[in-house]
């Protein structure tokens, strides 16, 4: 049975191994203050569930999300706004791979949410933007930093300071997206392909690789390589590592257990 609460639905599929989060708040899936807090709650539940190996975030209806509840910002004390950026970027702290499936608008805090996930897939009609500058604001939930790391400082400055939209094909060319599908049906087929691929791998290897990528890329190359070597050595002690080697030598499909 689907779990509901606020405007983020949580459903499980693939025998509980995939957690599906769906933004569902009106035509444009406005991200309210409650949505932000609920995102952190949902991920706390997902992260504590050992059955879940992969997470997928979608938007209900015509658009992923047009962004935040603008008027609601004036109802929050300035100091308290710092916590809101932490809540919505819970995917970045999750040890599990998180996929975002975007169709239509992906603006403002919704874009920042997508940027905090590991793999972004989209339809050809999707558009991405950080429009805060139009409102006398700036991105406040990781948008400036994550966008700059993904597409380069010069491009990020242009799109933050002008608030111009990024079209799906351009986002793909810049490496912001992993793939672009013709329509929503194609997007769902691509999501299923990527999910099925990762479900065939060791959950502990997936978690470890995500952490090494995230932590290593922000430090010197030598530090990242050292982290990679030690993490590889740690995996050598796991059941799944031994199972992968055995399956390869025995010419059979591996049976990973996540340990």
XYZ file of N, CA and C in Angstrom:
777
model
N 0.839 -1.201 0.000
C 0.000 0.000 0.000
C 0.880 1.259 0.000
N 0.528 2.277 -0.782
C 1.301 3.512 -0.780
C 1.223 4.192 0.582
N 2.319 4.793 0.971
C 2.328 5.625 2.167
C 2.138 7.059 1.726
N 1.252 7.798 2.371
C 1.023 9.184 1.986
C 1.285 10.094 3.163
N 1.633 11.327 2.854
C 1.873 12.298 3.914
C 2.246 13.620 3.276
N 1.462 14.668 3.547
C 1.773 15.941 2.923
C 1.674 15.822 1.420
N 2.703 16.251 0.730
C 2.664 16.235 -0.723
C 3.849 15.490 -1.328
N 4.376 14.507 -0.618
C 5.375 13.603 -1.177
C 4.906 12.174 -0.913
N 4.509 11.481 -1.973
C 4.089 10.090 -1.817
C 5.304 9.173 -1.793
N 5.258 8.175 -0.933
C 6.303 7.167 -0.869
C 5.689 5.809 -1.180
N 6.166 5.196 -2.250
C 5.714 3.863 -2.640
C 6.938 2.994 -2.894
N 6.795 1.717 -2.641
C 7.894 0.781 -2.886
C 7.537 -0.155 -4.030
N 8.539 -0.507 -4.821
C 8.346 -1.427 -5.941
C 9.512 -2.402 -5.990
N 9.472 -3.328 -6.960
C 10.539 -4.313 -7.126
C 10.812 -5.055 -5.807
N 9.738 -5.595 -5.218
C 9.839 -6.349 -3.960
C 10.452 -5.526 -2.836
N 10.155 -4.225 -2.827
C 10.628 -3.361 -1.753
C 12.020 -2.822 -1.940
N 12.664 -3.178 -3.039
C 14.048 -2.741 -3.240
C 14.173 -1.344 -3.841
N 13.062 -0.808 -4.356
C 13.070 0.544 -4.935
C 12.065 1.412 -4.190
N 12.518 2.563 -3.704
C 11.638 3.541 -3.061
C 11.327 4.633 -4.074
N 10.037 4.839 -4.334
C 9.598 5.850 -5.299
C 8.977 7.029 -4.565
N 9.571 8.197 -4.723
C 9.048 9.427 -4.118
C 8.420 10.275 -5.217
N 7.188 10.727 -4.995
C 6.485 11.523 -5.995
C 6.023 12.838 -5.397
N 6.505 13.952 -5.961
C 6.024 15.275 -5.566
C 4.608 15.437 -6.107
N 3.680 15.823 -5.248
C 2.279 15.899 -5.668
C 1.588 17.039 -4.933
N 1.660 18.238 -5.532
C 1.058 19.411 -4.894
C 0.577 20.383 -5.960
N -0.581 20.105 -6.517
C -1.129 20.993 -7.529
C -0.480 20.794 -8.878
N -0.907 21.603 -9.832
C -0.443 21.454 -11.210
C 1.071 21.571 -11.343
N 1.679 22.475 -10.556
C 3.108 22.733 -10.697
C 3.947 22.118 -9.582
N 3.312 21.325 -8.719
C 4.045 20.663 -7.628
C 4.913 21.647 -6.839
N 4.260 22.696 -6.353
C 4.967 23.705 -5.563
C 5.608 23.064 -4.334
N 6.861 23.404 -4.085
C 7.582 22.882 -2.924
C 7.357 23.835 -1.743
N 6.534 23.421 -0.810
C 6.226 24.240 0.357
C 7.258 24.012 1.461
N 7.127 24.761 2.550
C 7.992 24.551 3.699
C 7.786 23.147 4.262
N 6.533 22.698 4.227
C 6.230 21.355 4.720
C 6.870 20.297 3.820
N 6.900 20.558 2.507
C 7.526 19.616 1.575
C 8.990 19.415 1.921
N 9.663 20.501 2.215
C 11.087 20.431 2.529
C 11.335 19.538 3.746
N 10.560 19.771 4.800
C 10.724 18.961 6.008
C 10.361 17.508 5.740
N 9.330 17.308 4.941
C 8.879 15.958 4.646
C 9.911 15.201 3.815
N 10.638 15.900 2.946
C 11.670 15.237 2.158
C 12.715 14.605 3.083
N 13.123 15.341 4.105
C 14.093 14.802 5.058
C 13.514 13.611 5.809
N 12.234 13.691 6.171
C 11.591 12.583 6.879
C 11.516 11.341 5.999
N 11.155 11.547 4.748
C 11.060 10.412 3.834
C 12.414 9.728 3.672
N 13.470 10.518 3.521
C 14.789 9.919 3.348
C 15.298 9.264 4.624
N 14.927 9.781 5.765
C 15.303 9.110 7.018
C 14.693 7.715 7.062
N 13.439 7.603 6.606
C 12.767 6.306 6.553
C 13.411 5.385 5.526
N 13.706 5.928 4.355
C 14.316 5.140 3.279
C 15.709 4.657 3.679
N 16.511 5.569 4.231
C 17.885 5.221 4.588
C 17.946 4.153 5.674
N 16.914 4.107 6.520
C 16.885 3.126 7.607
C 16.357 1.772 7.161
N 15.863 1.673 5.942
C 15.274 0.435 5.438
C 16.326 -0.352 4.661
N 16.830 -1.469 5.179
C 17.891 -2.210 4.494
C 17.435 -2.851 3.191
N 16.131 -2.965 2.986
C 15.640 -3.562 1.746
C 15.826 -2.633 0.561
N 15.771 -1.325 0.774
C 15.827 -0.363 -0.327
C 17.249 -0.228 -0.859
N 17.398 -0.433 -2.153
C 18.706 -0.310 -2.795
C 18.812 0.916 -3.677
N 17.671 1.371 -4.241
C 17.660 2.492 -5.183
C 16.443 3.366 -4.886
N 16.593 4.677 -5.082
C 15.505 5.637 -4.878
C 15.242 6.375 -6.189
N 13.961 6.601 -6.504
C 13.581 7.367 -7.694
C 12.645 8.500 -7.269
N 12.931 9.722 -7.726
C 12.091 10.893 -7.426
C 11.439 11.361 -8.725
N 10.118 11.569 -8.680
C 9.347 12.035 -9.831
C 8.428 13.170 -9.398
N 7.796 13.779 -10.397
C 6.747 14.749 -10.139
C 5.442 14.241 -10.732
N 4.351 14.398 -10.004
C 3.046 13.998 -10.514
C 2.560 15.011 -11.545
N 1.939 14.539 -12.629
C 1.309 15.448 -13.574
C 2.246 16.025 -14.613
N 1.914 17.250 -15.031
C 2.533 17.859 -16.205
C 3.976 18.294 -15.989
N 4.329 18.666 -14.760
C 5.666 19.199 -14.490
C 6.276 18.554 -13.243
N 7.604 18.430 -13.267
C 8.322 17.942 -12.086
C 8.058 18.901 -10.922
N 8.433 20.153 -11.066
C 8.064 21.208 -10.122
C 8.523 22.561 -10.664
N 7.701 23.575 -10.428
C 8.079 24.930 -10.843
C 8.859 25.653 -9.753
N 9.076 25.004 -8.617
C 9.884 25.620 -7.573
C 9.159 25.783 -6.247
N 9.630 26.725 -5.450
C 9.155 26.866 -4.081
C 7.932 27.747 -3.917
N 7.401 27.723 -2.711
C 6.285 28.570 -2.300
C 6.861 29.938 -1.935
N 6.867 30.850 -2.888
C 7.576 32.128 -2.736
C 7.058 32.935 -1.536
N 5.753 33.055 -1.427
C 5.204 33.843 -0.321
C 5.568 33.245 1.027
N 5.737 31.933 1.062
C 6.032 31.257 2.326
C 7.370 31.638 2.924
N 8.287 32.154 2.124
C 9.589 32.543 2.666
C 9.471 33.651 3.707
N 8.494 34.511 3.550
C 8.325 35.625 4.488
C 7.719 35.174 5.809
N 7.296 33.926 5.882
C 6.737 33.390 7.119
C 7.782 32.670 7.964
N 9.015 32.621 7.468
C 10.095 31.928 8.156
C 11.154 32.949 8.572
N 11.643 32.829 9.798
C 12.696 33.729 10.262
C 13.976 33.491 9.456
N 14.737 34.560 9.181
C 15.931 34.422 8.347
C 16.865 33.295 8.786
N 17.129 33.200 10.073
C 18.065 32.172 10.542
C 17.538 30.768 10.265
N 16.228 30.588 10.364
C 15.638 29.260 10.171
C 15.700 28.790 8.725
N 15.905 29.706 7.791
C 15.980 29.321 6.385
C 17.177 28.410 6.095
N 18.202 28.481 6.947
C 19.380 27.649 6.702
C 19.039 26.163 6.789
N 18.088 25.802 7.627
C 17.706 24.395 7.759
C 16.939 23.894 6.546
N 16.232 24.790 5.860
C 15.415 24.370 4.722
C 16.274 23.813 3.599
N 17.447 24.400 3.410
C 18.350 23.901 2.391
C 18.883 22.524 2.716
N 19.020 22.230 3.998
C 19.461 20.904 4.408
C 18.390 19.862 4.138
N 17.142 20.205 4.424
C 16.054 19.236 4.272
C 15.889 18.777 2.830
N 15.841 19.721 1.913
C 15.523 19.386 0.521
C 16.670 18.652 -0.165
N 17.883 18.755 0.372
C 19.031 18.090 -0.239
C 19.376 16.785 0.476
N 18.402 16.201 1.143
C 18.608 14.905 1.799
C 19.118 13.825 0.846
N 18.738 13.842 -0.458
C 19.266 12.815 -1.363
C 20.788 12.776 -1.425
N 21.428 13.927 -1.288
C 22.894 13.967 -1.362
C 23.530 13.234 -0.193
N 22.852 13.208 0.951
C 23.398 12.546 2.133
C 22.982 11.088 2.235
N 22.033 10.676 1.429
C 21.598 9.281 1.455
C 22.722 8.382 0.963
N 22.950 7.244 1.611
C 23.982 6.323 1.124
C 23.550 5.552 -0.119
N 22.274 5.668 -0.490
C 21.737 4.889 -1.596
C 21.676 5.726 -2.879
N 21.866 5.100 -4.030
C 21.772 5.836 -5.299
C 20.377 6.430 -5.475
N 20.325 7.698 -5.891
C 19.048 8.393 -6.072
C 18.964 8.897 -7.508
N 17.877 8.537 -8.181
C 17.615 8.946 -9.559
C 16.501 9.982 -9.565
N 16.648 11.045 -10.354
C 15.566 11.985 -10.571
C 15.053 11.832 -12.001
N 13.739 11.667 -12.142
C 13.095 11.572 -13.451
C 12.316 12.862 -13.680
N 12.784 13.703 -14.586
C 12.222 15.038 -14.800
C 11.420 15.091 -16.089
N 10.205 15.626 -15.978
C 9.391 15.927 -17.153
C 8.817 17.325 -16.953
N 9.021 18.215 -17.925
C 8.503 19.574 -17.805
C 9.412 20.485 -17.010
N 8.810 21.378 -16.224
C 9.576 22.365 -15.470
C 10.359 21.709 -14.329
N 11.600 22.172 -14.170
C 12.424 21.797 -13.027
C 13.140 23.070 -12.591
N 12.448 23.871 -11.790
C 12.906 25.217 -11.475
C 13.202 25.387 -9.984
N 14.038 26.383 -9.692
C 14.278 26.794 -8.320
C 14.699 25.653 -7.417
N 14.008 25.534 -6.288
C 14.364 24.500 -5.314
C 14.180 23.097 -5.899
N 13.291 22.960 -6.879
C 13.143 21.669 -7.539
C 14.400 21.290 -8.308
N 15.024 22.281 -8.940
C 16.287 22.060 -9.634
C 17.372 21.713 -8.617
N 17.355 22.412 -7.481
C 18.342 22.130 -6.441
C 18.160 20.716 -5.887
N 16.917 20.281 -5.759
C 16.642 18.907 -5.352
C 17.251 17.936 -6.358
N 16.999 18.174 -7.644
C 17.533 17.295 -8.688
C 19.060 17.292 -8.687
N 19.655 18.463 -8.463
C 21.113 18.558 -8.436
C 21.722 17.759 -7.293
N 20.951 17.541 -6.232
C 21.468 16.810 -5.076
C 21.326 15.298 -5.237
N 20.772 14.857 -6.352
C 20.639 13.428 -6.602
C 21.800 12.938 -7.481
N 21.879 11.637 -7.666
C 23.049 11.062 -8.310
C 22.936 10.959 -9.825
N 21.747 10.639 -10.319
C 21.530 10.465 -11.751
C 20.268 11.217 -12.144
N 20.373 12.073 -13.153
C 19.227 12.845 -13.623
C 18.858 12.404 -15.038
N 17.597 12.006 -15.202
C 17.044 11.610 -16.495
C 15.895 12.551 -16.807
N 15.655 12.855 -18.071
C 14.619 13.838 -18.398
C 14.008 13.573 -19.767
N 12.877 14.234 -20.008
C 12.258 14.233 -21.330
C 12.804 15.410 -22.134
N 12.600 15.352 -23.447
C 13.119 16.391 -24.343
C 12.487 17.753 -24.072
N 11.263 17.782 -23.539
C 10.599 19.058 -23.310
C 10.965 19.686 -21.960
N 11.763 19.019 -21.175
C 12.092 19.517 -19.838
C 12.962 20.775 -19.911
N 12.774 21.638 -18.910
C 13.559 22.866 -18.800
C 14.034 23.017 -17.365
N 15.230 23.576 -17.212
C 15.858 23.716 -15.902
C 16.243 25.177 -15.679
N 16.044 25.661 -14.457
C 16.401 27.056 -14.186
C 16.498 27.320 -12.699
N 17.326 28.303 -12.372
C 17.402 28.868 -11.023
C 16.963 30.320 -11.158
N 15.656 30.596 -11.026
C 15.114 31.927 -11.323
C 15.123 32.900 -10.147
N 15.811 32.552 -9.063
C 15.739 33.364 -7.841
C 16.148 34.818 -8.056
N 17.068 35.064 -8.976
C 17.545 36.427 -9.202
C 16.406 37.356 -9.612
N 15.389 36.838 -10.260
C 14.240 37.643 -10.687
C 13.434 38.155 -9.495
N 13.646 37.531 -8.327
C 12.863 37.861 -7.135
C 13.697 38.544 -6.065
N 14.885 39.006 -6.448
C 15.747 39.640 -5.452
C 16.375 38.646 -4.512
N 16.443 37.393 -4.938
C 16.999 36.327 -4.110
C 18.215 35.722 -4.808
N 18.681 34.627 -4.259
C 19.673 33.772 -4.900
C 19.363 32.343 -4.480
N 19.863 31.347 -5.206
C 19.642 29.969 -4.778
C 20.174 29.761 -3.364
N 19.430 29.029 -2.558
C 19.830 28.858 -1.157
C 19.850 27.422 -0.678
N 19.697 26.465 -1.607
C 19.697 25.057 -1.205
C 20.715 24.260 -2.023
N 21.889 24.861 -2.187
C 22.981 24.172 -2.866
C 23.094 24.430 -4.351
N 22.185 25.226 -4.912
C 22.162 25.413 -6.354
C 23.419 26.009 -6.944
N 23.958 27.051 -6.322
C 25.149 27.690 -6.887
C 26.332 26.733 -6.894
N 26.505 26.009 -5.817
C 27.687 25.161 -5.673
C 27.607 23.886 -6.511
N 26.465 23.237 -6.483
C 26.353 21.986 -7.232
C 26.325 22.233 -8.738
N 25.638 23.290 -9.165
C 25.595 23.582 -10.595
C 26.989 23.899 -11.119
N 27.757 24.686 -10.362
C 29.109 25.042 -10.791
C 29.997 23.811 -10.921
N 29.832 22.857 -10.026
C 30.645 21.649 -10.081
C 30.249 20.739 -11.236
N 29.007 20.842 -11.666
C 28.526 19.959 -12.723
C 28.747 20.524 -14.130
N 28.571 21.832 -14.306
C 28.675 22.386 -15.661
C 29.798 23.417 -15.799
N 30.527 23.657 -14.719
C 31.618 24.622 -14.776
C 31.202 25.981 -14.222
N 32.171 26.705 -13.686
C 31.892 27.968 -13.011
C 31.322 29.026 -13.955
N 31.884 29.145 -15.152
C 31.437 30.193 -16.069
C 29.977 30.002 -16.479
N 29.622 28.780 -16.871
C 28.236 28.506 -17.256
C 27.295 28.685 -16.072
N 27.726 28.226 -14.901
C 26.866 28.352 -13.719
C 26.625 29.818 -13.391
N 27.653 30.641 -13.455
C 27.481 32.074 -13.197
C 26.473 32.671 -14.168
N 26.583 32.306 -15.422
C 25.669 32.857 -16.422
C 24.221 32.519 -16.072
N 23.955 31.255 -15.771
C 22.570 30.844 -15.561
C 22.035 31.252 -14.192
N 22.893 31.405 -13.194
C 22.430 31.919 -11.897
C 22.175 33.419 -11.985
N 23.089 34.149 -12.606
C 22.994 35.612 -12.628
C 21.988 36.136 -13.634
N 21.679 35.375 -14.677
C 20.679 35.811 -15.657
C 19.334 35.121 -15.465
N 19.323 34.039 -14.707
C 18.104 33.247 -14.468
C 17.572 32.605 -15.744
N 18.395 32.508 -16.776
C 17.945 31.896 -18.023
C 17.783 30.390 -17.876
N 16.845 29.849 -18.642
C 16.569 28.413 -18.585
C 17.592 27.616 -19.387
N 17.771 26.374 -18.967
C 18.615 25.422 -19.677
C 17.697 24.381 -20.301
N 17.760 24.227 -21.602
C 16.939 23.240 -22.282
C 17.536 21.839 -22.093
N 16.691 20.827 -22.248
C 17.104 19.461 -21.956
C 18.318 19.023 -22.774
N 18.320 19.315 -24.065
C 19.430 18.876 -24.897
C 20.728 19.550 -24.483
N 20.646 20.826 -24.111
C 21.845 21.519 -23.644
C 22.332 20.916 -22.339
N 21.393 20.604 -21.450
C 21.752 19.974 -20.177
C 22.429 18.630 -20.405
N 21.966 17.893 -21.400
C 22.585 16.613 -21.731
C 23.999 16.821 -22.268
N 24.153 17.779 -23.161
C 25.463 18.050 -23.750
C 26.478 18.471 -22.696
N 26.018 19.160 -21.661
C 26.910 19.642 -20.604
C 27.163 18.605 -19.515
N 26.506 17.461 -19.591
C 26.695 16.445 -18.570
C 25.809 16.611 -17.351
N 24.864 17.541 -17.426
C 23.939 17.744 -16.314
C 22.924 16.611 -16.251
N 22.581 16.051 -17.409
C 21.672 14.921 -17.511
C 22.421 13.697 -18.027
N 21.961 12.518 -17.603
C 22.546 11.274 -18.098
C 21.895 10.846 -19.400
N 20.603 11.200 -19.589
C 19.922 10.859 -20.834
C 18.704 11.741 -21.011
N 18.263 11.861 -22.270
C 17.045 12.594 -22.613
C 16.169 11.665 -23.448
N 14.927 11.488 -23.018
C 13.970 10.640 -23.725
C 12.964 11.500 -24.463
N 12.367 10.943 -25.501
C 11.453 11.707 -26.340
C 10.215 12.170 -25.571
N 9.671 11.304 -24.737
C 8.446 11.649 -24.010
C 8.433 10.938 -22.667
N 7.315 11.055 -21.955
C 7.236 10.502 -20.611
C 7.300 8.968 -20.612
N 6.693 8.349 -21.597
C 6.775 6.892 -21.684
C 8.220 6.447 -21.862
N 8.932 7.164 -22.712
C 10.340 6.843 -22.920
C 11.159 7.077 -21.667
N 10.806 8.138 -20.929
C 11.497 8.431 -19.679
C 11.311 7.295 -18.678
N 10.075 6.823 -18.540
C 9.812 5.743 -17.590
C 10.531 4.465 -18.001
N 10.620 4.225 -19.309
C 11.358 3.056 -19.779
C 12.842 3.178 -19.439
N 13.384 4.382 -19.571
C 14.787 4.611 -19.233
C 15.021 4.480 -17.741
N 14.091 4.994 -16.925
C 14.194 4.833 -15.473
C 14.232 3.351 -15.118
N 13.339 2.585 -15.713
C 13.282 1.151 -15.425
C 14.567 0.449 -15.844
N 15.124 0.863 -16.965
C 16.379 0.253 -17.422
C 17.510 0.516 -16.429
N 17.635 1.769 -15.985
C 18.710 2.118 -15.061
C 18.497 1.444 -13.706
N 17.257 1.461 -13.227
C 16.948 0.828 -11.944
C 17.255 -0.663 -11.995
N 16.802 -1.330 -13.046
C 17.024 -2.771 -13.170
C 18.511 -3.098 -13.235
N 19.257 -2.248 -13.901
C 20.705 -2.452 -13.970
C 21.319 -2.413 -12.582
N 20.990 -1.375 -11.811
C 21.593 -1.229 -10.489
C 21.105 -2.293 -9.510
N 19.864 -2.744 -9.671
C 19.365 -3.798 -8.790
C 20.111 -5.111 -8.999
N 20.783 -5.261 -10.124
C 21.575 -6.453 -10.379
C 22.959 -6.397 -9.762
N 23.300 -5.271 -9.137
C 24.620 -5.094 -8.550
C 24.570 -5.204 -7.030
N 25.728 -5.245 -6.429
C 25.822 -5.332 -4.974
C 25.437 -4.006 -4.325
N 24.459 -4.012 -3.418
C 24.097 -2.761 -2.737
C 25.263 -2.134 -1.988
N 26.116 -2.962 -1.396
C 27.235 -2.405 -0.640
C 28.262 -1.782 -1.582
N 28.430 -2.356 -2.769
C 29.337 -1.761 -3.747
C 28.781 -0.445 -4.279
N 27.468 -0.395 -4.516
C 26.835 0.842 -4.967
C 27.004 1.957 -3.939
N 26.734 1.635 -2.673
C 26.862 2.649 -1.617
C 28.297 3.155 -1.509
N 29.238 2.221 -1.573
C 30.641 2.597 -1.425
C 31.108 3.462 -2.590
N 30.723 3.086 -3.801
C 31.122 3.865 -4.976
C 30.543 5.278 -4.925
N 29.276 5.404 -4.477
C 28.670 6.732 -4.362
C 29.457 7.598 -3.386
N 29.810 7.036 -2.238
C 30.538 7.815 -1.235
C 31.912 8.225 -1.736
N 32.605 7.322 -2.402
C 33.937 7.640 -2.919
C 33.858 8.743 -3.971
N 32.877 8.652 -4.860
C 32.711 9.689 -5.873
C 32.411 11.042 -5.241
N 31.464 11.071 -4.301
C 31.055 12.332 -3.698
C 32.162 12.966 -2.870
N 32.840 12.168 -2.075
C 33.868 12.720 -1.196
C 35.173 12.980 -1.934
N 35.497 12.125 -2.869
C 36.768 12.261 -3.556
C 36.840 13.441 -4.494
N 35.714 13.769 -5.150
C 35.740 14.813 -6.173
C 35.992 16.202 -5.590
N 35.699 16.401 -4.301
C 35.889 17.719 -3.702
C 37.281 17.919 -3.111
N 38.111 16.883 -3.137
C 39.461 17.004 -2.589
C 40.516 16.877 -3.662
N 41.785 16.925 -3.261
C 42.873 16.722 -4.227
C 42.798 15.328 -4.839
N 43.327 15.176 -6.038
C 43.321 13.888 -6.713
C 43.964 12.808 -5.849
N 45.069 13.146 -5.205
C 45.775 12.148 -4.392
C 44.896 11.640 -3.254
N 44.093 12.526 -2.653
C 43.199 12.125 -1.566
C 42.091 11.226 -2.092
N 41.545 11.592 -3.262
C 40.490 10.779 -3.847
C 40.973 9.391 -4.216
N 42.175 9.310 -4.779
C 42.732 8.010 -5.159
C 42.988 7.160 -3.918
N 43.476 7.791 -2.848
C 43.708 7.060 -1.592
C 42.405 6.525 -1.029
N 41.353 7.350 -1.060
C 40.035 6.916 -0.594
C 39.534 5.757 -1.437
N 39.736 5.841 -2.736
C 39.297 4.771 -3.628
C 40.024 3.464 -3.318
N 41.349 3.518 -3.138
C 42.127 2.305 -2.875
C 41.685 1.628 -1.580
N 41.483 2.439 -0.543
C 41.103 1.863 0.749
C 39.678 1.319 0.711
N 38.814 1.978 -0.027
C 37.434 1.488 -0.145
C 37.392 0.185 -0.930
N 38.212 0.096 -1.957
C 38.293 -1.151 -2.731
C 38.772 -2.293 -1.842
N 39.757 -1.995 -1.006
C 40.268 -3.012 -0.086
C 39.200 -3.450 0.902
N 38.390 -2.491 1.362
C 37.304 -2.831 2.279
C 36.294 -3.749 1.607
N 35.958 -3.476 0.353
C 35.010 -4.321 -0.374
C 35.537 -5.746 -0.544
N 36.863 -5.876 -0.614
C 37.465 -7.210 -0.747
C 37.045 -8.123 0.410
N 36.701 -7.560 1.546
C 36.333 -8.351 2.716
C 34.842 -8.703 2.751
N 34.072 -8.268 1.748
C 32.630 -8.503 1.770
C 32.258 -9.811 1.058
N 31.075 -10.306 1.413
C 30.521 -11.485 0.751
C 30.318 -11.211 -0.739
N 29.799 -10.017 -1.071
C 29.460 -9.722 -2.457
C 30.684 -9.690 -3.370
N 31.801 -9.235 -2.849
C 33.039 -9.233 -3.642
C 33.416 -10.668 -3.995
N 33.408 -11.520 -2.983
C 33.754 -12.922 -3.214
C 32.751 -13.591 -4.149
N 31.469 -13.250 -4.008
C 30.439 -13.821 -4.866
C 30.623 -13.362 -6.306
N 30.990 -12.116 -6.515
C 31.215 -11.615 -7.864
C 32.355 -12.343 -8.547
N 33.441 -12.574 -7.815
C 34.587 -13.303 -8.371
C 34.205 -14.750 -8.680
N 33.500 -15.384 -7.736
C 33.097 -16.775 -7.934
C 32.167 -16.913 -9.141
N 31.197 -15.995 -9.254
C 30.252 -16.049 -10.368
C 30.970 -15.868 -11.703
N 31.946 -14.978 -11.731
C 32.707 -14.750 -12.963
C 33.469 -16.002 -13.376
N 34.155 -16.620 -12.434
C 34.966 -17.796 -12.759
C 34.089 -19.006 -13.095
N 32.893 -19.060 -12.493
C 31.984 -20.184 -12.731
C 31.023 -19.922 -13.888
N 31.156 -18.744 -14.499
C 30.337 -18.363 -15.655
C 28.835 -18.466 -15.354
N 28.435 -17.798 -14.269
C 27.035 -17.749 -13.866
C 26.705 -16.347 -13.387
N 25.428 -16.058 -13.218
C 24.998 -14.749 -12.697
C 25.272 -14.690 -11.193
N 25.816 -13.578 -10.691
C 26.069 -13.478 -9.254
C 24.778 -13.275 -8.470
N 24.811 -13.712 -7.226
C 23.692 -13.499 -6.306
C 24.206 -12.654 -5.155
N 24.016 -11.341 -5.247
C 24.528 -10.420 -4.236
C 23.560 -10.319 -3.075
N 24.102 -10.171 -1.873
C 23.279 -10.113 -0.663
C 23.422 -8.793 0.097
N 24.276 -7.908 -0.405
C 24.430 -6.628 0.270
C 25.223 -6.698 1.542
N 26.166 -7.643 1.594
C 27.012 -7.762 2.775
C 28.424 -8.210 2.374
